[in-house]
Short mmCIF file of C-alpha atoms in Angstrom, two decimals:
data_model
loop_
_atom_site.label_atom_id
_atom_site.label_comp_id
_atom_site.label_asym_id
_atom_site.label_seq_id
_atom_site.Cartn_x
_atom_site.Cartn_y
_atom_site.Cartn_z
CA MET A 1 0.00 0.00 0.00
CA ALA A 2 1.39 3.40 -0.99
CA PRO A 3 1.76 6.26 1.53
CA LEU A 4 -1.37 8.38 1.90
CA SER A 5 0.25 11.42 0.28
CA LYS A 6 1.19 9.43 -2.80
CA ALA A 7 -2.22 7.80 -2.93
CA GLY A 8 -3.98 11.16 -2.71
CA ALA A 9 -1.87 12.66 -5.49
CA ALA A 10 -2.41 9.58 -7.65
CA LEU A 11 -6.18 9.72 -7.13
CA THR A 12 -6.23 13.39 -8.12
CA ALA A 13 -4.28 12.53 -11.27
CA LEU A 14 -6.62 9.64 -12.05
CA ARG A 15 -9.64 11.92 -11.83
CA GLU A 16 -7.97 14.29 -14.27
CA ASP A 17 -6.71 11.66 -16.69
CA LEU A 18 -9.75 9.39 -16.94
CA ALA A 19 -12.33 10.30 -19.58
CA GLY A 20 -14.88 8.34 -17.55
CA GLU A 21 -15.93 8.81 -13.92
CA VAL A 22 -13.97 8.10 -10.73
CA PHE A 23 -15.68 7.37 -7.42
CA ALA A 24 -14.10 7.10 -3.97
CA PRO A 25 -15.73 6.69 -0.55
CA GLY A 26 -17.68 9.82 0.31
CA ASP A 27 -18.25 10.85 -3.30
CA PRO A 28 -21.84 11.37 -4.46
CA GLY A 29 -22.79 8.27 -6.43
CA TYR A 30 -20.22 6.02 -4.74
CA ASP A 31 -22.77 3.73 -3.08
CA GLU A 32 -24.75 3.37 -6.29
CA ALA A 33 -21.54 2.60 -8.20
CA ARG A 34 -20.62 -0.21 -5.80
CA THR A 35 -24.03 -1.92 -5.89
CA VAL A 36 -24.06 -5.24 -7.74
CA PHE A 37 -26.72 -7.78 -8.69
CA ASN A 38 -26.37 -9.87 -5.52
CA ALA A 39 -27.68 -7.86 -2.56
CA MET A 40 -25.67 -10.05 -0.18
CA ILE A 41 -22.49 -8.37 -1.40
CA ASP A 42 -21.48 -5.22 0.51
CA ARG A 43 -17.89 -4.25 -0.31
CA ARG A 44 -16.19 -0.86 -0.25
CA PRO A 45 -13.53 -0.37 -2.92
CA ALA A 46 -11.03 2.46 -2.48
CA VAL A 47 -11.60 3.56 -6.08
CA ILE A 48 -14.17 2.75 -8.75
CA ALA A 49 -12.96 3.73 -12.22
CA GLN A 50 -15.84 3.83 -14.69
CA CYS A 51 -13.95 3.62 -17.94
CA ASP A 52 -14.98 5.09 -21.28
CA SER A 53 -12.31 3.48 -23.42
CA VAL A 54 -9.40 1.07 -23.64
CA ALA A 55 -7.10 3.98 -22.77
CA ASP A 56 -9.10 4.53 -19.57
CA VAL A 57 -8.72 0.86 -18.64
CA VAL A 58 -4.95 1.05 -19.17
CA THR A 59 -4.82 4.17 -17.01
CA ALA A 60 -6.83 2.50 -14.23
CA VAL A 61 -4.69 -0.65 -14.24
CA ARG A 62 -1.48 1.35 -14.09
CA PHE A 63 -2.92 3.46 -11.24
CA ALA A 64 -3.66 0.29 -9.29
CA ARG A 65 -0.24 -1.20 -9.96
CA ASP A 66 1.57 1.99 -8.94
CA LEU A 67 -0.23 1.93 -5.58
CA ASP A 68 -0.06 -1.86 -5.20
CA LEU A 69 -3.85 -2.10 -4.98
CA PRO A 70 -5.82 -5.21 -5.92
CA VAL A 71 -7.99 -5.01 -9.05
CA ALA A 72 -11.54 -6.25 -9.57
CA VAL A 73 -13.32 -6.02 -12.93
CA ARG A 74 -16.99 -5.21 -13.37
CA GLY A 75 -18.90 -5.98 -16.53
CA GLY A 76 -22.49 -7.00 -15.87
CA GLY A 77 -21.92 -7.36 -12.12
CA HIS A 78 -23.73 -10.72 -12.06
CA SER A 79 -21.04 -12.77 -10.30
CA VAL A 80 -22.89 -14.53 -7.50
CA ALA A 81 -19.76 -14.30 -5.34
CA GLY A 82 -19.54 -10.56 -5.90
CA MET A 83 -16.24 -10.83 -7.75
CA ALA A 84 -16.93 -7.51 -9.49
CA LEU A 85 -16.03 -5.75 -6.23
CA ASN A 86 -13.32 -5.78 -3.59
CA ASP A 87 -12.60 -4.09 -0.29
CA GLY A 88 -9.99 -1.35 -0.34
CA GLY A 89 -8.87 -1.94 -3.92
CA VAL A 90 -9.63 -0.66 -7.42
CA VAL A 91 -12.69 -1.66 -9.44
CA VAL A 92 -12.34 -1.28 -13.20
CA ASP A 93 -15.96 -0.73 -14.21
CA LEU A 94 -16.64 -1.35 -17.91
CA ARG A 95 -20.34 -0.46 -18.00
CA ARG A 96 -19.76 2.66 -20.10
CA MET A 97 -18.16 0.45 -22.82
CA GLN A 98 -21.32 -1.13 -24.22
CA GLU A 99 -21.05 -0.51 -27.95
CA VAL A 100 -22.08 -3.38 -30.26
CA THR A 101 -21.16 -3.49 -33.96
CA VAL A 102 -22.69 -6.22 -36.11
CA HIS A 103 -20.95 -7.31 -39.31
CA PRO A 104 -23.75 -9.26 -41.02
CA ALA A 105 -21.80 -10.24 -44.13
CA ALA A 106 -19.05 -11.76 -42.00
CA LYS A 107 -21.58 -13.19 -39.49
CA ALA A 108 -19.61 -11.66 -36.66
CA VAL A 109 -20.16 -9.06 -33.95
CA ARG A 110 -17.71 -6.95 -31.95
CA LEU A 111 -18.80 -5.58 -28.60
CA GLY A 112 -17.36 -3.62 -25.73
CA GLY A 113 -16.41 -5.34 -22.49
CA GLY A 114 -19.32 -3.77 -20.61
CA ALA A 115 -22.08 -4.92 -22.97
CA THR A 116 -24.86 -7.12 -21.61
CA MET A 117 -26.76 -9.90 -23.31
CA GLY A 118 -29.60 -7.46 -23.93
CA HIS A 119 -27.30 -5.13 -25.88
CA LEU A 120 -25.88 -8.04 -27.89
CA ASP A 121 -29.13 -9.85 -28.64
CA ARG A 122 -31.11 -6.76 -29.69
CA ALA A 123 -28.37 -5.58 -32.03
CA CYS A 124 -28.03 -8.98 -33.74
CA GLN A 125 -31.75 -9.68 -33.96
CA ALA A 126 -32.21 -6.89 -36.48
CA TYR A 127 -30.20 -9.00 -38.94
CA GLY A 128 -31.81 -12.37 -38.15
CA LEU A 129 -28.59 -13.44 -36.45
CA ALA A 130 -27.73 -14.68 -32.96
CA THR A 131 -24.99 -16.24 -30.90
CA PRO A 132 -25.43 -18.42 -27.81
CA GLY A 133 -25.97 -16.21 -24.78
CA GLY A 134 -26.92 -16.52 -21.15
CA ARG A 135 -30.44 -17.14 -19.94
CA VAL A 136 -31.11 -13.58 -18.80
CA SER A 137 -30.61 -10.29 -20.64
CA THR A 138 -28.76 -8.44 -17.87
CA THR A 139 -25.75 -10.78 -17.73
CA GLY A 140 -22.46 -9.24 -18.85
CA VAL A 141 -21.24 -10.78 -22.10
CA GLY A 142 -17.52 -10.67 -21.25
CA GLY A 143 -17.60 -12.68 -18.04
CA PHE A 144 -20.17 -15.06 -19.49
CA VAL A 145 -18.15 -15.87 -22.60
CA LEU A 146 -14.76 -16.14 -20.88
CA GLY A 147 -16.30 -18.51 -18.33
CA GLY A 148 -17.48 -20.88 -21.07
CA GLY A 149 -21.00 -19.63 -21.71
CA ASP A 150 -23.92 -22.10 -21.66
CA GLY A 151 -27.35 -20.89 -22.82
CA TRP A 152 -30.62 -21.76 -24.50
CA LEU A 153 -29.03 -22.04 -27.96
CA SER A 154 -25.93 -24.00 -26.95
CA ARG A 155 -27.20 -27.40 -28.12
CA ALA A 156 -27.70 -25.80 -31.54
CA PHE A 157 -24.65 -23.51 -31.84
CA GLY A 158 -22.22 -24.57 -29.10
CA LEU A 159 -21.07 -22.73 -26.02
CA ALA A 160 -20.51 -19.00 -26.21
CA SER A 161 -16.77 -19.57 -25.97
CA ASP A 162 -16.91 -21.87 -29.01
CA ASN A 163 -18.02 -18.80 -30.94
CA LEU A 164 -15.26 -16.55 -29.64
CA LEU A 165 -13.17 -15.20 -32.54
CA GLY A 166 -11.00 -12.68 -30.73
CA VAL A 167 -10.45 -10.73 -27.53
CA GLU A 168 -8.89 -7.34 -26.92
CA LEU A 169 -7.28 -7.61 -23.50
CA VAL A 170 -5.56 -5.21 -21.12
CA THR A 171 -3.00 -7.28 -19.24
CA ALA A 172 -1.62 -6.83 -15.74
CA ASP A 173 1.20 -4.53 -16.86
CA GLY A 174 -1.19 -2.21 -18.71
CA THR A 175 -0.43 -3.60 -22.16
CA VAL A 176 -3.17 -3.96 -24.80
CA ALA A 177 -3.02 -7.42 -26.37
CA GLU A 178 -5.09 -9.08 -29.08
CA ALA A 179 -5.78 -12.80 -28.71
CA THR A 180 -7.05 -14.88 -31.63
CA ALA A 181 -6.45 -18.36 -32.99
CA GLU A 182 -3.48 -16.94 -34.92
CA GLU A 183 -2.20 -14.26 -32.53
CA ARG A 184 -1.27 -15.41 -29.01
CA PRO A 185 -3.04 -18.76 -29.51
CA GLU A 186 -2.18 -20.07 -26.03
CA LEU A 187 -3.76 -17.03 -24.41
CA PHE A 188 -6.73 -17.41 -26.76
CA TRP A 189 -7.12 -21.03 -25.62
CA ALA A 190 -7.03 -19.95 -21.97
CA LEU A 191 -9.80 -17.42 -22.53
CA HIS A 192 -12.21 -20.23 -23.43
CA GLY A 193 -13.13 -21.05 -19.84
CA GLY A 194 -10.33 -19.53 -17.77
CA GLY A 195 -12.38 -16.42 -17.04
CA GLY A 196 -10.88 -13.09 -16.06
CA ASN A 197 -7.59 -14.50 -14.84
CA PHE A 198 -5.46 -13.18 -17.67
CA GLY A 199 -6.56 -9.59 -18.14
CA ILE A 200 -9.49 -7.26 -18.71
CA ALA A 201 -11.50 -8.01 -21.84
CA THR A 202 -12.22 -4.57 -23.28
CA ALA A 203 -13.71 -5.97 -26.52
CA LEU A 204 -14.80 -9.37 -27.84
CA THR A 205 -15.57 -10.61 -31.34
CA LEU A 206 -18.10 -13.43 -31.63
CA ARG A 207 -19.34 -15.65 -34.46
CA LEU A 208 -23.01 -15.25 -35.39
CA HIS A 209 -25.52 -17.80 -36.69
CA GLU A 210 -28.63 -17.41 -38.79
CA LEU A 211 -31.74 -17.64 -36.63
CA PRO A 212 -34.72 -16.68 -38.80
CA ALA A 213 -37.25 -18.32 -36.46
CA LEU A 214 -37.45 -19.54 -32.88
CA ALA A 215 -40.31 -21.09 -30.94
CA ILE A 216 -40.86 -22.13 -27.34
CA ALA A 217 -43.27 -24.36 -25.45
CA MET A 218 -43.82 -23.95 -21.71
CA VAL A 219 -45.96 -26.18 -19.51
CA PHE A 220 -46.73 -25.61 -15.80
CA CYS A 221 -48.23 -28.26 -13.56
CA LEU A 222 -48.91 -28.87 -9.89
CA PRO A 223 -46.06 -30.52 -7.95
CA GLU A 224 -47.93 -33.84 -7.75
CA TYR A 225 -47.38 -34.20 -11.51
CA GLY A 226 -43.76 -33.07 -11.31
CA PRO A 227 -42.16 -36.52 -11.68
CA GLN A 228 -44.32 -37.26 -14.72
CA LEU A 229 -43.50 -33.90 -16.33
CA VAL A 230 -39.75 -34.17 -15.71
CA ALA A 231 -39.60 -37.75 -16.99
CA THR A 232 -41.61 -36.78 -20.07
CA TYR A 233 -39.32 -33.82 -20.66
CA ARG A 234 -36.33 -36.16 -20.50
CA GLU A 235 -37.85 -38.43 -23.15
CA VAL A 236 -38.73 -35.52 -25.43
CA ILE A 237 -35.16 -34.23 -25.28
CA GLU A 238 -33.42 -37.58 -25.61
CA THR A 239 -35.52 -38.68 -28.60
CA GLY A 240 -35.89 -35.27 -30.27
CA PRO A 241 -33.64 -33.09 -32.43
CA ALA A 242 -30.20 -32.47 -30.93
CA GLU A 243 -30.54 -28.70 -31.30
CA THR A 244 -33.60 -28.49 -29.00
CA GLY A 245 -32.85 -26.94 -25.61
CA GLY A 246 -34.69 -25.68 -22.55
CA ALA A 247 -35.06 -26.97 -18.99
CA ALA A 248 -37.34 -28.66 -16.49
CA LEU A 249 -37.70 -26.69 -13.29
CA TYR A 250 -39.44 -26.01 -10.01
CA LEU A 251 -40.34 -22.41 -9.27
CA THR A 252 -42.72 -20.14 -7.41
CA GLY A 253 -45.63 -19.22 -9.69
CA PRO A 254 -44.84 -15.75 -11.13
CA PRO A 255 -47.41 -12.96 -11.52
CA GLU A 256 -47.66 -13.33 -15.30
CA GLU A 257 -50.66 -13.20 -17.63
CA PHE A 258 -50.21 -16.80 -18.74
CA LEU A 259 -50.63 -18.15 -15.19
CA PRO A 260 -53.99 -18.36 -13.37
CA GLU A 261 -54.09 -15.94 -10.44
CA HIS A 262 -54.60 -18.66 -7.81
CA LEU A 263 -51.24 -20.23 -8.76
CA VAL A 264 -49.20 -17.07 -8.25
CA GLY A 265 -46.91 -17.59 -5.26
CA GLN A 266 -47.46 -21.36 -5.29
CA ARG A 267 -44.92 -24.13 -5.90
CA LEU A 268 -45.07 -25.33 -9.51
CA CYS A 269 -43.16 -27.67 -11.78
CA GLY A 270 -42.52 -26.49 -15.32
CA ALA A 271 -40.90 -27.53 -18.55
CA LEU A 272 -39.50 -25.32 -21.30
CA LEU A 273 -38.61 -26.36 -24.83
CA VAL A 274 -36.56 -23.98 -26.97
CA CYS A 275 -36.47 -24.90 -30.64
CA PRO A 276 -34.75 -23.08 -33.51
CA GLY A 277 -37.29 -23.17 -36.31
CA PRO A 278 -41.03 -22.64 -36.87
CA GLU A 279 -43.84 -23.13 -34.36
CA ASP A 280 -45.42 -26.13 -36.11
CA ARG A 281 -42.21 -28.12 -35.75
CA LEU A 282 -42.08 -27.33 -32.03
CA ARG A 283 -45.77 -28.07 -31.45
CA LYS A 284 -45.31 -31.63 -32.69
CA LEU A 285 -42.30 -32.06 -30.42
CA ALA A 286 -44.19 -30.70 -27.40
CA GLU A 287 -47.22 -33.00 -27.71
CA PRO A 288 -46.10 -35.41 -24.93
CA LEU A 289 -45.56 -32.51 -22.53
CA LEU A 290 -48.98 -31.08 -23.30
CA ALA A 291 -50.50 -34.47 -22.51
CA VAL A 292 -49.30 -34.27 -18.89
CA PRO A 293 -52.02 -32.78 -16.62
CA HIS A 294 -51.14 -29.12 -16.37
CA GLU A 295 -52.44 -25.73 -15.27
CA ALA A 296 -51.00 -23.46 -17.96
CA GLU A 297 -49.22 -23.70 -21.30
CA ILE A 298 -47.58 -21.49 -23.88
CA VAL A 299 -46.65 -22.57 -27.40
CA THR A 300 -45.53 -19.65 -29.52
CA PRO A 301 -42.93 -18.23 -31.86
CA ILE A 302 -40.79 -15.67 -30.10
CA PRO A 303 -37.86 -13.40 -31.00
CA TYR A 304 -34.69 -14.67 -29.35
CA ALA A 305 -34.04 -11.37 -27.57
CA ASP A 306 -37.52 -11.57 -26.02
CA LEU A 307 -36.90 -15.11 -24.80
CA GLN A 308 -33.72 -13.87 -23.14
CA CYS A 309 -35.78 -11.42 -21.06
CA MET A 310 -38.40 -13.91 -19.89
CA LEU A 311 -36.48 -15.11 -16.82
CA ASP A 312 -34.78 -11.84 -15.92
CA ASP A 313 -34.37 -11.56 -12.17
CA PRO A 314 -34.74 -8.19 -10.49
CA PRO A 315 -31.62 -6.59 -9.00
CA GLY A 316 -31.45 -6.11 -5.27
CA MET A 317 -32.24 -9.73 -4.40
CA ARG A 318 -30.08 -12.06 -2.35
CA ASN A 319 -28.40 -14.84 -4.35
CA TYR A 320 -26.66 -18.15 -3.71
CA TRP A 321 -26.19 -20.66 -6.53
CA SER A 322 -24.32 -23.78 -7.54
CA ALA A 323 -24.21 -26.32 -10.38
CA GLU A 324 -23.43 -29.96 -11.05
CA PHE A 325 -23.06 -31.84 -14.31
CA LEU A 326 -24.67 -35.26 -14.62
CA THR A 327 -23.97 -38.60 -16.27
CA GLY A 328 -27.67 -38.99 -16.96
CA VAL A 329 -31.16 -38.52 -15.53
CA PRO A 330 -32.59 -41.99 -14.84
CA ASP A 331 -35.85 -42.51 -12.97
CA ALA A 332 -34.05 -42.52 -9.61
CA PHE A 333 -32.60 -39.11 -10.42
CA VAL A 334 -36.01 -37.79 -11.46
CA ASP A 335 -37.41 -38.86 -8.09
CA ALA A 336 -34.52 -37.22 -6.22
CA PHE A 337 -34.73 -34.03 -8.28
CA CYS A 338 -38.47 -33.70 -7.70
CA ALA A 339 -38.12 -34.37 -3.97
CA LEU A 340 -35.62 -31.53 -3.81
CA GLY A 341 -38.08 -29.39 -5.75
CA GLU A 342 -40.69 -30.13 -3.09
CA SER A 343 -38.30 -28.80 -0.42
CA MET A 344 -37.32 -25.68 -2.39
CA PRO A 345 -37.99 -22.46 -0.43
CA VAL A 346 -41.33 -21.00 -1.54
CA PRO A 347 -42.42 -18.28 -2.09
CA THR A 348 -39.09 -16.90 -3.24
CA GLY A 349 -37.48 -16.23 -6.61
CA THR A 350 -35.54 -19.49 -6.22
CA GLN A 351 -35.54 -21.94 -9.12
CA HIS A 352 -34.46 -25.57 -9.32
CA LEU A 353 -33.41 -26.45 -12.87
CA VAL A 354 -32.20 -29.44 -14.84
CA TRP A 355 -31.32 -28.92 -18.48
CA PRO A 356 -29.84 -31.00 -21.31
CA GLN A 357 -26.28 -30.82 -22.55
CA GLY A 358 -25.21 -32.73 -25.66
CA GLY A 359 -25.72 -31.56 -29.22
CA ALA A 360 -23.17 -28.96 -30.31
CA ILE A 361 -21.86 -28.73 -26.72
CA ALA A 362 -20.57 -32.30 -26.83
CA GLU A 363 -19.17 -31.86 -30.34
CA GLY A 364 -16.58 -29.42 -28.96
CA ALA A 365 -15.39 -31.71 -26.16
CA GLY A 366 -11.63 -31.60 -25.68
CA ASP A 367 -10.95 -28.38 -27.56
CA TRP A 368 -11.08 -25.90 -24.69
CA PRO A 369 -10.40 -25.80 -20.92
CA LEU A 370 -13.86 -26.91 -19.81
CA ALA A 371 -14.46 -30.14 -17.93
CA HIS A 372 -18.16 -30.61 -18.59
CA ARG A 373 -18.40 -30.91 -22.36
CA ASP A 374 -19.33 -34.61 -22.39
CA ALA A 375 -21.93 -34.40 -19.59
CA ALA A 376 -25.45 -35.43 -20.54
CA TRP A 377 -27.37 -33.02 -18.26
CA ALA A 378 -26.79 -30.29 -15.70
CA VAL A 379 -28.48 -29.27 -12.45
CA HIS A 380 -28.61 -25.66 -11.27
CA PRO A 381 -30.01 -24.82 -7.81
CA PHE A 382 -30.59 -21.10 -8.25
CA GLY A 383 -31.25 -19.57 -4.86
CA ILE A 384 -32.69 -16.06 -5.00
CA TRP A 385 -34.72 -14.36 -2.26
CA GLU A 386 -35.41 -10.99 -0.68
CA ASP A 387 -35.60 -11.39 3.10
CA PRO A 388 -32.27 -11.75 4.97
CA ALA A 389 -34.13 -14.01 7.41
CA ASP A 390 -34.24 -16.59 4.59
CA ASP A 391 -30.45 -16.66 4.16
CA GLY A 392 -29.96 -19.85 6.15
CA ARG A 393 -32.69 -21.97 4.62
CA CYS A 394 -31.97 -20.90 1.05
CA ARG A 395 -28.24 -21.57 1.28
CA GLU A 396 -28.86 -24.90 2.98
CA TRP A 397 -31.28 -25.94 0.25
CA VAL A 398 -28.67 -25.23 -2.45
CA ARG A 399 -26.18 -27.40 -0.56
CA ASP A 400 -28.85 -30.09 -0.18
CA VAL A 401 -29.31 -30.16 -3.96
CA ARG A 402 -25.60 -30.70 -4.53
CA ALA A 403 -25.59 -33.55 -2.03
CA GLY A 404 -28.83 -35.02 -3.34
CA VAL A 405 -27.64 -35.31 -6.96
CA ALA A 406 -24.14 -36.52 -6.05
CA PRO A 407 -24.78 -40.13 -7.20
CA TRP A 408 -25.21 -38.87 -10.77
CA SER A 409 -22.58 -36.11 -10.76
CA THR A 410 -19.66 -36.23 -13.19
CA GLY A 411 -17.65 -34.16 -10.69
CA ALA A 412 -17.54 -31.20 -13.06
CA THR A 413 -19.14 -27.82 -12.51
CA TYR A 414 -19.88 -24.61 -14.40
CA LEU A 415 -17.87 -21.77 -12.92
CA ASN A 416 -20.26 -19.08 -14.13
CA PHE A 417 -22.91 -20.58 -11.84
CA ILE A 418 -21.03 -21.05 -8.59
CA GLY A 419 -19.76 -18.76 -5.86
CA ASP A 420 -16.49 -19.14 -3.98
CA GLU A 421 -16.49 -22.91 -3.42
CA GLY A 422 -12.72 -23.35 -3.18
CA ALA A 423 -9.78 -24.22 -5.42
CA GLU A 424 -10.90 -27.80 -5.98
CA ARG A 425 -14.11 -26.59 -7.55
CA VAL A 426 -12.18 -24.27 -9.86
CA ALA A 427 -10.23 -27.30 -11.04
CA ALA A 428 -13.53 -29.17 -11.41
CA GLY A 429 -14.70 -26.42 -13.75
CA VAL A 430 -11.72 -26.40 -16.09
CA GLY A 431 -10.32 -29.90 -15.55
CA ALA A 432 -7.20 -30.83 -13.59
CA GLY A 433 -4.91 -31.13 -16.63
CA ASN A 434 -6.22 -27.90 -18.09
CA TYR A 435 -5.71 -26.17 -14.75
CA ARG A 436 -1.95 -26.77 -14.89
CA ARG A 437 -1.79 -25.44 -18.43
CA LEU A 438 -3.88 -22.41 -17.49
CA ALA A 439 -1.56 -21.72 -14.56
CA GLY A 440 1.29 -21.51 -17.06
CA VAL A 441 -0.61 -18.92 -19.11
CA LYS A 442 -1.35 -17.06 -15.90
CA ARG A 443 2.35 -16.97 -15.07
CA GLU A 444 3.11 -15.41 -18.45
CA TYR A 445 0.40 -12.73 -18.43
CA ASP A 446 -0.26 -12.11 -14.73
CA PRO A 447 2.67 -13.45 -12.66
CA ASP A 448 1.72 -11.34 -9.62
CA ASN A 449 -1.91 -12.53 -9.66
CA VAL A 450 -3.19 -8.97 -10.00
CA PHE A 451 -6.47 -10.30 -11.42
CA ARG A 452 -7.50 -12.56 -8.56
CA PHE A 453 -11.11 -11.53 -7.98
CA ASN A 454 -12.41 -14.39 -10.08
CA HIS A 455 -12.39 -18.17 -9.96
CA ASN A 456 -8.71 -17.80 -9.43
CA ILE A 457 -5.96 -19.75 -11.10
CA LYS A 458 -2.69 -19.03 -9.36
CA PRO A 459 0.41 -18.63 -11.56
CA LEU A 460 2.81 -21.57 -11.57
#
């Protein structure tokens, strides 16, 4: 830590040099600037640098290095562990860098490091193009992609990281580096699942796919029919087209037009099919689900960007999540999953999801540092609630889900969906052999572990 006089002079210089905004404790707007998606996170950085440009990011990184301050990076701010913030360090906030430029002829898009899925999806939709994104529109694209990126379209078009064509990165010494398959290929490999360990992604270029039509089917039933609905969903997925995605889930009935009023706030089991293509194709696929006794249904074409908004969660809620990948979902698993759904805290925003892998996800197995490519299914206990009095029961339920599905777990996890669960879980996300290779890349680009507010890979 630098002497106070040096720190004060450096902060004054940073305020003058940065084209964006600088916030320190006591400044108007500081508390708003340090608020992230997960309301359980309450950290007080020494400096928040809201950057306008790559030059601003370089300036902020060099400021932090000169004062020996730790650096956190904020894109969408959706990290469940609050990794977008730190205490007493510097936050490089990219939210002012949200530009999206679509190149339809090349089927590619370049976007700033602070862009969200909503920015990306809306811009691409105008051209009938899309790339696999997260399941909500407010997620930051940078963190999502660098962490692997699993979404509704992944069985059709692969993981988000499979569609990564290039990254503009500010490294720990304040250097701007381009990483592509041809330029710095080892760093490019590491960015396909290694997260923010190697630098700050100020811009990403992604491959786009034609998506002229998309349709969804959603079915909601009472919990007593949950095992039948989940088992039917499994059969529809395992016998249907490989590009069909979606999830089976337990949830609290939301106050939406499609749901009868008496079911709002009640425990429900649901199933969602997401199908690239026209509605008539999806309707045939969904027939077995619609035959299960149910309370509400939706079968409709939908723009992809609108689908991405359907499950948006409000900010200011308390969050605790985890994830496990599965060898399969036999009847014994269905029974265990549904029993855990029956114990899910209700009424809260919590969801209990199981969704299919396979398709284009499995086709990329072995190419990138991700340990879950060959898994058949995944479970995601998504704890979200408002009242701090529910902290204990919601966290415990998430842990119960992990324990309850352990007999079918591959041992892998999805780092974008877990909090700080320890170094072993980081290795479970990228794979033990990949972890050693990633640590070598870390040593080259960040030997002092400046970027450690992430699922950290220590330099070898």
